[in-house]
PDB file of C-alpha atoms and ligand atoms in Angstrom:
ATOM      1  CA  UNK X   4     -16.211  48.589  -9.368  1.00  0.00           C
ATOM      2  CA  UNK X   5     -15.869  47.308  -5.800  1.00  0.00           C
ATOM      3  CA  UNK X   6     -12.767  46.385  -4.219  1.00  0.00           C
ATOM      4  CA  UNK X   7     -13.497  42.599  -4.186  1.00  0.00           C
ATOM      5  CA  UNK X   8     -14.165  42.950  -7.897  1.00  0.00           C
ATOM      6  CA  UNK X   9     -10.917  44.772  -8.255  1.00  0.00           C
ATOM      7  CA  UNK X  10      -9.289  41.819  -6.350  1.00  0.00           C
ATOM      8  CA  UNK X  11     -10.898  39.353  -8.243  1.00  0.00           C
ATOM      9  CA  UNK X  12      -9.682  40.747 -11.880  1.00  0.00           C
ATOM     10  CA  UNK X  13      -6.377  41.391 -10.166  1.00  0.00           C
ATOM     11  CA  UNK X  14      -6.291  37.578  -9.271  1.00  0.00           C
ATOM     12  CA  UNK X  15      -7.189  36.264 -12.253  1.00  0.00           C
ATOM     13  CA  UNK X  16      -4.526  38.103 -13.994  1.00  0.00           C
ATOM     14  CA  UNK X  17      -1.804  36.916 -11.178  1.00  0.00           C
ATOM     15  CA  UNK X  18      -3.073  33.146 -11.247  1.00  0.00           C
ATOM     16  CA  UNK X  19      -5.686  32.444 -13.861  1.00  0.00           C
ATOM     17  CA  UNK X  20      -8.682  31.840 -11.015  1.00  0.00           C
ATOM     18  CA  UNK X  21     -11.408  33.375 -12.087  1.00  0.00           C
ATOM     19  CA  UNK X  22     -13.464  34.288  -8.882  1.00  0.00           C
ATOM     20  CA  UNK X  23     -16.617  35.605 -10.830  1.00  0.00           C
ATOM     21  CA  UNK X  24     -17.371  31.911 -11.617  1.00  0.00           C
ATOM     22  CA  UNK X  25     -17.463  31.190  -8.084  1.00  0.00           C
ATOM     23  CA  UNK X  26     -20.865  31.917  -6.710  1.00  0.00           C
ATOM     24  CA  UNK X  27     -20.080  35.929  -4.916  1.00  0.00           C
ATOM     25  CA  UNK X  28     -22.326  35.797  -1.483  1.00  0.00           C
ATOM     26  CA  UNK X  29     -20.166  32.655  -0.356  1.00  0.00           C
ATOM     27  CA  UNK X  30     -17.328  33.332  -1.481  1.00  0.00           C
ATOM     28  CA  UNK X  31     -16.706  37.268  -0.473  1.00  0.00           C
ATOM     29  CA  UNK X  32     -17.482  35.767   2.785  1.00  0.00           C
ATOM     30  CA  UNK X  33     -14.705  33.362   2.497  1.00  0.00           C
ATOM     31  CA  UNK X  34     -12.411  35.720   1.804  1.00  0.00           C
ATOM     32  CA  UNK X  35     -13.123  38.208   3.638  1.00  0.00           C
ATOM     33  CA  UNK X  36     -13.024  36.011   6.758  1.00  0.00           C
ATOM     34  CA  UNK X  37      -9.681  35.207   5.736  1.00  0.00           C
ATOM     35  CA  UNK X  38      -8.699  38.853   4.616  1.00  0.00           C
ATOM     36  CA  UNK X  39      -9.716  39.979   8.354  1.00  0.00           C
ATOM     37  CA  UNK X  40      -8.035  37.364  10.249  1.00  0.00           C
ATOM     38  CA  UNK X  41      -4.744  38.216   8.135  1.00  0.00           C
ATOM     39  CA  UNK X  42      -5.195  41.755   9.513  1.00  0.00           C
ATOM     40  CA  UNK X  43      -5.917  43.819   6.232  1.00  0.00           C
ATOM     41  CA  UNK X  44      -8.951  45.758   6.182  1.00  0.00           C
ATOM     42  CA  UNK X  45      -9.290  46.044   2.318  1.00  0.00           C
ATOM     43  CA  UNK X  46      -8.604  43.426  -0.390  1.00  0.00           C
ATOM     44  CA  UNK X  47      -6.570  45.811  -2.469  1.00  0.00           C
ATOM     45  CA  UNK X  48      -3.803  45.804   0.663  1.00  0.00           C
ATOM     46  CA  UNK X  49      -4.395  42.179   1.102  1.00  0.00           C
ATOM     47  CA  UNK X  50      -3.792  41.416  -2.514  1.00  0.00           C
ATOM     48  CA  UNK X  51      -0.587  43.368  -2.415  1.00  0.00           C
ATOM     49  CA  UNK X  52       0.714  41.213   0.599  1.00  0.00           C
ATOM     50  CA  UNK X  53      -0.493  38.172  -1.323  1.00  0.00           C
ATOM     51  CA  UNK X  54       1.795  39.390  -4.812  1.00  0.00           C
ATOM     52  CA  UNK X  55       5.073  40.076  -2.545  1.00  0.00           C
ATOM     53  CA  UNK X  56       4.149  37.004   0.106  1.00  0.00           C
ATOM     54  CA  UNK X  57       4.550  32.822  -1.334  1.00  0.00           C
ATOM     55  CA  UNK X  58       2.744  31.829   2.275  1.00  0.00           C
ATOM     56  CA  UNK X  59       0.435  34.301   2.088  1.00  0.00           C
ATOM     57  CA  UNK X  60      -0.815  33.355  -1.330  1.00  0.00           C
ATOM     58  CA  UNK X  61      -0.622  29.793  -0.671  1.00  0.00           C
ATOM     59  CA  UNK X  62      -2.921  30.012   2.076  1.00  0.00           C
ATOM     60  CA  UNK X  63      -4.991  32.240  -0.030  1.00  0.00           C
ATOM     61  CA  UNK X  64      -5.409  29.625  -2.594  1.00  0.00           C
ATOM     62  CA  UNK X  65      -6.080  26.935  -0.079  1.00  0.00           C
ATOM     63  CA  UNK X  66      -8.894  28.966   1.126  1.00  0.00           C
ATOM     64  CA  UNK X  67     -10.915  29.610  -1.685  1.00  0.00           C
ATOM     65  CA  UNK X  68     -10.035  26.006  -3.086  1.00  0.00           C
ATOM     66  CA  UNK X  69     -11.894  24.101  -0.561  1.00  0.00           C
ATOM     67  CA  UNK X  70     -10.223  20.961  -0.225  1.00  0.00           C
ATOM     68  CA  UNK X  71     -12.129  18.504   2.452  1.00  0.00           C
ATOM     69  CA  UNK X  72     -12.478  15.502   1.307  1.00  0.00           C
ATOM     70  CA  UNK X  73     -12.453  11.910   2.260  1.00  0.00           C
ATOM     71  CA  UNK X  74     -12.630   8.505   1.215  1.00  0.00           C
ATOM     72  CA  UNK X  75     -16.301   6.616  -0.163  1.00  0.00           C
ATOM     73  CA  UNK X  76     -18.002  10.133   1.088  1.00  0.00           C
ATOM     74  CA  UNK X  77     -21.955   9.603   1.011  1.00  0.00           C
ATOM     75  CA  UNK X  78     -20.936   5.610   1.209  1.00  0.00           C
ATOM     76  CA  UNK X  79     -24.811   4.928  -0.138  1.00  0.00           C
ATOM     77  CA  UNK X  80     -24.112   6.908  -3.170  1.00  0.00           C
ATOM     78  CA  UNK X  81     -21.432   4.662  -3.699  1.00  0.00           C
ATOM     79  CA  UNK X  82     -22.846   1.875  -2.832  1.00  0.00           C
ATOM     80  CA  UNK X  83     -25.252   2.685  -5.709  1.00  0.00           C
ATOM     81  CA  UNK X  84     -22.225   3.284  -7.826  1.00  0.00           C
ATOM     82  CA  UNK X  85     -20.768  -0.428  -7.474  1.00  0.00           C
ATOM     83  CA  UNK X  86     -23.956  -2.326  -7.280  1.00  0.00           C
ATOM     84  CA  UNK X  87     -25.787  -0.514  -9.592  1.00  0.00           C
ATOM     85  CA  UNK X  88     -23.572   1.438 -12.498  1.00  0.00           C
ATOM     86  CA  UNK X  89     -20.650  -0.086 -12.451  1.00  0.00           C
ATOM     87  CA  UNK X  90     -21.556  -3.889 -13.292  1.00  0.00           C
ATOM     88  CA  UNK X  91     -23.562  -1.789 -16.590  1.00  0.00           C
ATOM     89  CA  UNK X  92     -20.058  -0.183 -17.702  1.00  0.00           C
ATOM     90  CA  UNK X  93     -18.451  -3.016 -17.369  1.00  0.00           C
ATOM     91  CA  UNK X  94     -20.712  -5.580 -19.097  1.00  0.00           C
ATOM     92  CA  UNK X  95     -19.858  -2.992 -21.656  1.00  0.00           C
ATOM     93  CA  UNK X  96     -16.175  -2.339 -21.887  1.00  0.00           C
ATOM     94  CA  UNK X  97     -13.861  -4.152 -19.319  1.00  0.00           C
ATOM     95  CA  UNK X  98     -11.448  -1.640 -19.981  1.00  0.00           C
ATOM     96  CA  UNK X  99     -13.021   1.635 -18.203  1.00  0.00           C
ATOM     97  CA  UNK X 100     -11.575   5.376 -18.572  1.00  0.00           C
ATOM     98  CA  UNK X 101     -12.369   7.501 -15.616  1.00  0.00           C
ATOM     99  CA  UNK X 102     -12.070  10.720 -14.657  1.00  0.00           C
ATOM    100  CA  UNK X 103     -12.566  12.077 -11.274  1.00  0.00           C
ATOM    101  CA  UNK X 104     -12.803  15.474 -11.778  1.00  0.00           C
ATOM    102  CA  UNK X 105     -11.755  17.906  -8.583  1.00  0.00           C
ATOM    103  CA  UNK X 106     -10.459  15.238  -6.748  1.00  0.00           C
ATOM    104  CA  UNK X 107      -8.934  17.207  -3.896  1.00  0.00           C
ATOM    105  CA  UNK X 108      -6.460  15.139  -1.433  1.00  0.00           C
ATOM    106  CA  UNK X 109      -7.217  11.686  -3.678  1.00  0.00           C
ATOM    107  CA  UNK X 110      -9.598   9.813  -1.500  1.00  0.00           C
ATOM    108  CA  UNK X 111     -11.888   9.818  -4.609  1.00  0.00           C
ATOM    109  CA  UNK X 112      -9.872   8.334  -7.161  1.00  0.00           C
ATOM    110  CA  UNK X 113      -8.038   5.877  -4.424  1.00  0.00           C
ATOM    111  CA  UNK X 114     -11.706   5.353  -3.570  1.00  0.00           C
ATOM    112  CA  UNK X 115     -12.339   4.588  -7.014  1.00  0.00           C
ATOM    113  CA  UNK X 116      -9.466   2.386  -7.453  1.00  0.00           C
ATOM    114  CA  UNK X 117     -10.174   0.438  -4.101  1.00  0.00           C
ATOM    115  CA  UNK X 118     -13.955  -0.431  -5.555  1.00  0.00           C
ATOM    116  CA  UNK X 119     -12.690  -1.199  -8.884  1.00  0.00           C
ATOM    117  CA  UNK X 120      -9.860  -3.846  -8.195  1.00  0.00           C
ATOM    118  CA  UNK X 121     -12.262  -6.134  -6.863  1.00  0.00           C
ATOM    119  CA  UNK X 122     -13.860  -6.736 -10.338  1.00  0.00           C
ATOM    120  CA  UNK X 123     -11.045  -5.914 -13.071  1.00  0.00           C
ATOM    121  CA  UNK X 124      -7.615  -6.105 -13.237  1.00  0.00           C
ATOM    122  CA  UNK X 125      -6.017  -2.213 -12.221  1.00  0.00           C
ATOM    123  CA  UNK X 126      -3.775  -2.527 -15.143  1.00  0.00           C
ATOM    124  CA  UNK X 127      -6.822  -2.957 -17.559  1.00  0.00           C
ATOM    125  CA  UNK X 128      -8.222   0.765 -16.234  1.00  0.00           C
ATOM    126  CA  UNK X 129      -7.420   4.203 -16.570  1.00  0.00           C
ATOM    127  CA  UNK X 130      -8.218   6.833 -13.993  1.00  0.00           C
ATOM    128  CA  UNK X 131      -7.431  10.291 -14.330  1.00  0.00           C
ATOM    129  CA  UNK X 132      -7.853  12.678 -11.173  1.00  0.00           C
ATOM    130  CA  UNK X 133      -7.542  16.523 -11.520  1.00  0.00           C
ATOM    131  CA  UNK X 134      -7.643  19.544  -9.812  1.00  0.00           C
ATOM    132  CA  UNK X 135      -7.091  22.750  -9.850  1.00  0.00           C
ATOM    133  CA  UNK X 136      -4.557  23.395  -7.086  1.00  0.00           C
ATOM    134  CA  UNK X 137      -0.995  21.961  -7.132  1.00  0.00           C
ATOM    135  CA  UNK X 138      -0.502  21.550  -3.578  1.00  0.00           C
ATOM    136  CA  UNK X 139      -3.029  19.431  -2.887  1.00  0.00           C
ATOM    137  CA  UNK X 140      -2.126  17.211  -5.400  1.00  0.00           C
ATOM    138  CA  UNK X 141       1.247  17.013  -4.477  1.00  0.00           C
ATOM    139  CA  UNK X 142      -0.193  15.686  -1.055  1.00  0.00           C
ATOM    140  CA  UNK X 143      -2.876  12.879  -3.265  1.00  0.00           C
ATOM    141  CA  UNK X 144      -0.152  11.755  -5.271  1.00  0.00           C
ATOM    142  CA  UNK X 145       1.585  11.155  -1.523  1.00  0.00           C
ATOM    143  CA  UNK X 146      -1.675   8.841  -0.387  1.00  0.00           C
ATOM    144  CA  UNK X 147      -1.175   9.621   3.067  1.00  0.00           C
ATOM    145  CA  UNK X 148      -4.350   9.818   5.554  1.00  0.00           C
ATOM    146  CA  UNK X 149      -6.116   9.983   8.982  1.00  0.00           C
ATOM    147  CA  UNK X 150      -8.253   7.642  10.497  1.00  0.00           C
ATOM    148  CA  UNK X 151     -11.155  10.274  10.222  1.00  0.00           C
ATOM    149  CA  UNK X 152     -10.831  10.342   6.197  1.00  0.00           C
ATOM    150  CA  UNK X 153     -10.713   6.461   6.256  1.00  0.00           C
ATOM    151  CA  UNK X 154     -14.052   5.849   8.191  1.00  0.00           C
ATOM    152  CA  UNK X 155     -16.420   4.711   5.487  1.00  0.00           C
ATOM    153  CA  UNK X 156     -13.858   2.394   3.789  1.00  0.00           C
ATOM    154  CA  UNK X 157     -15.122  -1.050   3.783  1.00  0.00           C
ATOM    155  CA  UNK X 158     -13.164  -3.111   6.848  1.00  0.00           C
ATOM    156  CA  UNK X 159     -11.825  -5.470   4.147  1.00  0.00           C
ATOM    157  CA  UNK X 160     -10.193  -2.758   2.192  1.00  0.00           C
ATOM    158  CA  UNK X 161      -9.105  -0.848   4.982  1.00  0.00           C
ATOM    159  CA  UNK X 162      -7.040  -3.467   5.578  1.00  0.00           C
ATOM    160  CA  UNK X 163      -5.398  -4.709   2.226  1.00  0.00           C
ATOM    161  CA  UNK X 164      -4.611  -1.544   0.945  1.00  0.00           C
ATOM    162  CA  UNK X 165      -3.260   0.737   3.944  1.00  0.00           C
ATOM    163  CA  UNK X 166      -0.532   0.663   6.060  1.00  0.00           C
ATOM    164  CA  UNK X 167      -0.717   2.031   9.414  1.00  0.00           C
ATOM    165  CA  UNK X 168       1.987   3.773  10.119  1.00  0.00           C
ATOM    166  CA  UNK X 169       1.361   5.809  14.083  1.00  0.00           C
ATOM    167  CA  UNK X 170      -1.911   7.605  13.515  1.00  0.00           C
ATOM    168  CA  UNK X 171      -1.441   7.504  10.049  1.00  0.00           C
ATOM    169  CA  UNK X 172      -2.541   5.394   6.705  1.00  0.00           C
ATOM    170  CA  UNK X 173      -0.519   5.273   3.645  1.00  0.00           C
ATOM    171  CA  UNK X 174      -2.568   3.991   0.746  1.00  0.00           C
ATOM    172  CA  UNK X 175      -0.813   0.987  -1.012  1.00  0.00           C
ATOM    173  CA  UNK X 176       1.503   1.521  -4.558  1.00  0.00           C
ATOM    174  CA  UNK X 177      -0.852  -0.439  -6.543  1.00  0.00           C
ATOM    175  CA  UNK X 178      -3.501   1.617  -6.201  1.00  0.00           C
ATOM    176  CA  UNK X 179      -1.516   4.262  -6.472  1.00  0.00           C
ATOM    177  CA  UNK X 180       0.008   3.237  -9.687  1.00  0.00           C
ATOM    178  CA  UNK X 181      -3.662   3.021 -10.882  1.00  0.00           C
ATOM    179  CA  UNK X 182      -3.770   6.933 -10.684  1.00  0.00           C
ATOM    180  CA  UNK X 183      -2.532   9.683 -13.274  1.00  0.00           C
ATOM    181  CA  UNK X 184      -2.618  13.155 -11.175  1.00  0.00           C
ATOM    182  CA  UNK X 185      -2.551  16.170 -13.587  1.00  0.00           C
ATOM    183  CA  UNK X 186      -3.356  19.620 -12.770  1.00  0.00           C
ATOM    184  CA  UNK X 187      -6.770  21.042 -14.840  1.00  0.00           C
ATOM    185  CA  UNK X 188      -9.272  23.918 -14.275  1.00  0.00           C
ATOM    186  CA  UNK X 189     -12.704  23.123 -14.671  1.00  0.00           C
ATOM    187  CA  UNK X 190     -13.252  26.890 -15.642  1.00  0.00           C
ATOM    188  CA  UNK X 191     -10.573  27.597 -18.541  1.00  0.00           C
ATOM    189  CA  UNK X 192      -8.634  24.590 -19.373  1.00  0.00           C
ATOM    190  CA  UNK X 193      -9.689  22.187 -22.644  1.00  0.00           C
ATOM    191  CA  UNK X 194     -11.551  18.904 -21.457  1.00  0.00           C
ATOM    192  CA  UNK X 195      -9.743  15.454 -21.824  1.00  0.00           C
ATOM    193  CA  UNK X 196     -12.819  12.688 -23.732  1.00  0.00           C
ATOM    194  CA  UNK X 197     -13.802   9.568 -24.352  1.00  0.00           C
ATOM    195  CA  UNK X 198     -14.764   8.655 -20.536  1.00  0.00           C
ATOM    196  CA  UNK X 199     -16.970   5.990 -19.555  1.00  0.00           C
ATOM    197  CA  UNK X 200     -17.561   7.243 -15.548  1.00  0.00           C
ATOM    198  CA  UNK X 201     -16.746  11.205 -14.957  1.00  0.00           C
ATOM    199  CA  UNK X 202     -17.167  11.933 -10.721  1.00  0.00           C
ATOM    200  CA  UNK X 203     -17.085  15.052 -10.055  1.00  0.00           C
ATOM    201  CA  UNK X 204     -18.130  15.997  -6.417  1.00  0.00           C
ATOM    202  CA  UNK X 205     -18.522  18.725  -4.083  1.00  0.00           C
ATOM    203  CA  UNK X 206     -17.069  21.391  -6.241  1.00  0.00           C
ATOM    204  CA  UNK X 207     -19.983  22.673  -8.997  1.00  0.00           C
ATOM    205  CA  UNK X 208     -21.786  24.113  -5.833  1.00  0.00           C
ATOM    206  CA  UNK X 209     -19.144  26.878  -5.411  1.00  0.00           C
ATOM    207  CA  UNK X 210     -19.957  27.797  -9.028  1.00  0.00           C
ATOM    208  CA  UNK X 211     -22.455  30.472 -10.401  1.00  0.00           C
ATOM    209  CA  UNK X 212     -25.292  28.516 -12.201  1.00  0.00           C
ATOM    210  CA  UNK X 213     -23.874  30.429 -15.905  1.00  0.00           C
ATOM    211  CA  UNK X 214     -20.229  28.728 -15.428  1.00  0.00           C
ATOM    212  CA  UNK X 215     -21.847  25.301 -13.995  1.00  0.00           C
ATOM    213  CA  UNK X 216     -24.082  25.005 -17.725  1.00  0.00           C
ATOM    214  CA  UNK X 217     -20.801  25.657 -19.385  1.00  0.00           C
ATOM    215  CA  UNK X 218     -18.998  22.852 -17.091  1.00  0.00           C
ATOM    216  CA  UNK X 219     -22.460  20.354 -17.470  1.00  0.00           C
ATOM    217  CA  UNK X 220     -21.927  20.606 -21.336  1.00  0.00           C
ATOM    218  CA  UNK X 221     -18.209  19.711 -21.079  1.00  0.00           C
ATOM    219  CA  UNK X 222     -18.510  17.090 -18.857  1.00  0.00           C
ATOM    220  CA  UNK X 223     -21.488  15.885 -21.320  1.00  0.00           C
ATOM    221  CA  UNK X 224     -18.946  16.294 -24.163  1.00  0.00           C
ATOM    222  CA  UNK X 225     -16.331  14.431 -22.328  1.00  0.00           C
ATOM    223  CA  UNK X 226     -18.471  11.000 -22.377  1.00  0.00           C
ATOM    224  CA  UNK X 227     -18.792   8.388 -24.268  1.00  0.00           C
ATOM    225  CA  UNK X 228     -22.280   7.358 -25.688  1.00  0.00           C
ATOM    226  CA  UNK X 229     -23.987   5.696 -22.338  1.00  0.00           C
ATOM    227  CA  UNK X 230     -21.277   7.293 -20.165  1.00  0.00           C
ATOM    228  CA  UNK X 231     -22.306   8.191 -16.277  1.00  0.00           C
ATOM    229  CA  UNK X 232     -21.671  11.110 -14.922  1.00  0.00           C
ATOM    230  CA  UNK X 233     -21.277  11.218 -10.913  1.00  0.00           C
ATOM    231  CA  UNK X 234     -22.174  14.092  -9.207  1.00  0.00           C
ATOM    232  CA  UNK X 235     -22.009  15.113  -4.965  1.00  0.00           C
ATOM    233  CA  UNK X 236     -25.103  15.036  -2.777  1.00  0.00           C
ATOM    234  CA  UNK X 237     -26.578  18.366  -3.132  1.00  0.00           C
ATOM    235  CA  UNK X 238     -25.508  18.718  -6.882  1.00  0.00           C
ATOM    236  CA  UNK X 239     -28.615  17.202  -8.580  1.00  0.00           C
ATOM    237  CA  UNK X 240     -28.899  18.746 -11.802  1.00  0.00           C
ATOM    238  CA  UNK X 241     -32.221  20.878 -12.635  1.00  0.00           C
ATOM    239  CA  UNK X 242     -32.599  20.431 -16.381  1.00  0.00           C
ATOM    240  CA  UNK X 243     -30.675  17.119 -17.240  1.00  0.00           C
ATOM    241  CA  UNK X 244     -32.066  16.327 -21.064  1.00  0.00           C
ATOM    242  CA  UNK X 245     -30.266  19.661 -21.822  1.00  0.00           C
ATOM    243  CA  UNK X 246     -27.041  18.436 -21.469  1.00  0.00           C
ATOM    244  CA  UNK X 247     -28.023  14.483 -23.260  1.00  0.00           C
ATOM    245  CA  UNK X 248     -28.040  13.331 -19.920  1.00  0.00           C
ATOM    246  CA  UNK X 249     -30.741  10.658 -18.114  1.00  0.00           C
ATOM    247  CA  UNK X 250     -31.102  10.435 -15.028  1.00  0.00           C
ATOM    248  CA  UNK X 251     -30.441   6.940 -13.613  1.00  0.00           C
ATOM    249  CA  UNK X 252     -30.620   6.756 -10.286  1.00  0.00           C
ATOM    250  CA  UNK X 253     -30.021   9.801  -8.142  1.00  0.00           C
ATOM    251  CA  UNK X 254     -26.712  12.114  -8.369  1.00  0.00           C
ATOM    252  CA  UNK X 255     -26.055   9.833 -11.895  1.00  0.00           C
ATOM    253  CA  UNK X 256     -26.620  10.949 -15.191  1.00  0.00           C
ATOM    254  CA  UNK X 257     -26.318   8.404 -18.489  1.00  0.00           C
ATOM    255  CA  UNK X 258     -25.442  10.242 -21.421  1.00  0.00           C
ATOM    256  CA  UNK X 259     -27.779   9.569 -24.262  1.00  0.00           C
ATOM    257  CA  UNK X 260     -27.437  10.815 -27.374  1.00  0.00           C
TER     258      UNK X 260
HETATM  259  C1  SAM V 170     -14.581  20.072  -1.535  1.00  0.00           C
HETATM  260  S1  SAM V 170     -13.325  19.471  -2.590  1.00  0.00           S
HETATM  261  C2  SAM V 170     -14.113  18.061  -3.284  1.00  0.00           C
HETATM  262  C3  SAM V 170     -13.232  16.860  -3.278  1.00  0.00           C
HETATM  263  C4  SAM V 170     -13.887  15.548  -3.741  1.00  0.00           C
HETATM  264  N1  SAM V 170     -14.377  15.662  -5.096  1.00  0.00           N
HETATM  265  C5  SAM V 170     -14.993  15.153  -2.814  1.00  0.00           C
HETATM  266  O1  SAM V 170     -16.167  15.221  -3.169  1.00  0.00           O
HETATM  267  O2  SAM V 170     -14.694  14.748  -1.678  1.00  0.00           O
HETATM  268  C6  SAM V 170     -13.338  20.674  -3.886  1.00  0.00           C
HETATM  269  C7  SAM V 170     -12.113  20.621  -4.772  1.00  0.00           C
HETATM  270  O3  SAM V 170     -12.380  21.397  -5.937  1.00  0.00           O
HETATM  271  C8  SAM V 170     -11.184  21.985  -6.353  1.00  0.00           C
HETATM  272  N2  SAM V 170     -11.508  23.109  -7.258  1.00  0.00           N
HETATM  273  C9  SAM V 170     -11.986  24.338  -6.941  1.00  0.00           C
HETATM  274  N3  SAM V 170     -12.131  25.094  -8.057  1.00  0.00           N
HETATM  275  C10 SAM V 170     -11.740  24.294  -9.095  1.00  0.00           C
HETATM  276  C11 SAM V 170     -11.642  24.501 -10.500  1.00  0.00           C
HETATM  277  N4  SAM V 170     -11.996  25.652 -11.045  1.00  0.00           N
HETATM  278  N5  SAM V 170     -11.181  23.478 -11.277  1.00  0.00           N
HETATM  279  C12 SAM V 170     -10.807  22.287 -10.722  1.00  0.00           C
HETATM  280  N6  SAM V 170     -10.873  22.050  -9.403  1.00  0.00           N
HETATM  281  C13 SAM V 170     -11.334  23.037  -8.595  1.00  0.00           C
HETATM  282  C14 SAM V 170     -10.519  22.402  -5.062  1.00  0.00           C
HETATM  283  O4  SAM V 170      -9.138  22.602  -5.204  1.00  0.00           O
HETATM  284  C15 SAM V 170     -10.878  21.232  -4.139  1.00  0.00           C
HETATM  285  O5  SAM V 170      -9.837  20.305  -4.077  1.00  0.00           O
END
């Protein structure tokens, strides 16, 4: 067994990650960039600095976690999203259950949020927004930004729900309060149901294509009949009838039973 392998079964042991789901070429590369930089030449001295050093670890699982983000990212996708799928679910069921899946520093669920309260009342929806690393939830559930995450929000949103505050934005309690944060693992942890919109973005490319046909039946699992699921711009999925899933416009699958 290799070193990295070595690492990886010692980290999955230490924190649950398991980094043989993660597609190997990109993400040895990651790491090892990061390894390198830290000054250890090996991963099996590097993972004993990470077990007897909080930083160290932290930074480790900031790393291979990924987090950029930012708020209406591909705006045309989500233009699709409001114009074109949402008025659907709701003519359906004013009272929508979302889950945005991977959600990273929150701009997708506040995103979410933002679109929605211009059609339904906040209190009448439920969005849940997970992800696998407690830090950078801690900093979504805060809802504080920079311009540069902001620049696709729609001027007239921009402006009722964020306070500028220097060079920052704080996104406003209502939308906030429109949010449950919980931590979840795509990979190993059970999957919440019942949803009428799943997004999940800009996360299933890290994953090897065996652990993304286990995550595309969850997530199929997790809707309701006629459900959409939400995917990021390079994430287009190759078989979709597999999974119950129609295509309906691109990057959004209807599940049909
Ligand atoms: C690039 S961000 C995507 C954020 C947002 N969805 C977007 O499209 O802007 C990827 C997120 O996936 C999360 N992530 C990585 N592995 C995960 C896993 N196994 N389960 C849940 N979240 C995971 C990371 O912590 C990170 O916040």
């Amino acid at each position: 067994m290799s070193d990295y392998q070595i690492f990886s079964q010692s980290i999955k042991k230490k924190t649950g990650i398991d980094l043989t789901l993660y597609k190997e070429v990109q993400m040895k590369r990651r790491l090892t960039s990061l390894r390198d930089k830290k000054g250890f030449s090996d991963f099996n001295s590097y993972y004993q600095a990470l077990v007897s050093n909080k930083e160290l670890m932290e930074e480790f699982l900031d790393k291979m976690t990924i987090n950029v983000s930012e708020f209406y990212r591909n705006s045309s996708r989500w233009n699709i999203l409001e114009n074109k799928i949402l008025p659907d679910l709701l003519k359906k069921n004013r009272k929508l259950k979302i889950w945005s899946a991977a959600c990273s520093t929150g701009d997708e669920p506040y995103t979410i949020a933002m679109m929605l309260s211009q059609y339904v009342d906040l209190d009448d929806v439920s969005i849940l927004a997970t992800d696998i690393d407690d830090k950078i939830l801690e900093r979504a559930k805060k809802g504080i930004y920079t311009e540069r995450a902001l620049k696709e929000v729609p001027p007239k949103l921009k402006e009722k729900f964020f306070k500028k505050d220097g060079s920052l934005y704080t996104i406003d309690d209502k939308i906030k309060s429109a949010i449950t944060f919980k931590k979840h693992n795509l990979l190993s942890d059970p999957y919440p149901s019942n949803f009428d919109l799943i997004v999940c973005r800009n996360v299933l490319i890290y994953f090897t294509e065996e652990a993304k046909t286990t995550i595309y039946e969850k997530f199929s699992r997790a809707l309701v009949e006629q459900g959409v699921f939400f995917v990021g711009s390079t994430e287009q999925i190759f078989n979709p009838n597999k999974y119950d899933f129609k295509v309906v416009d691109t990057f959004f699958y209807q599940k049909n039973i």
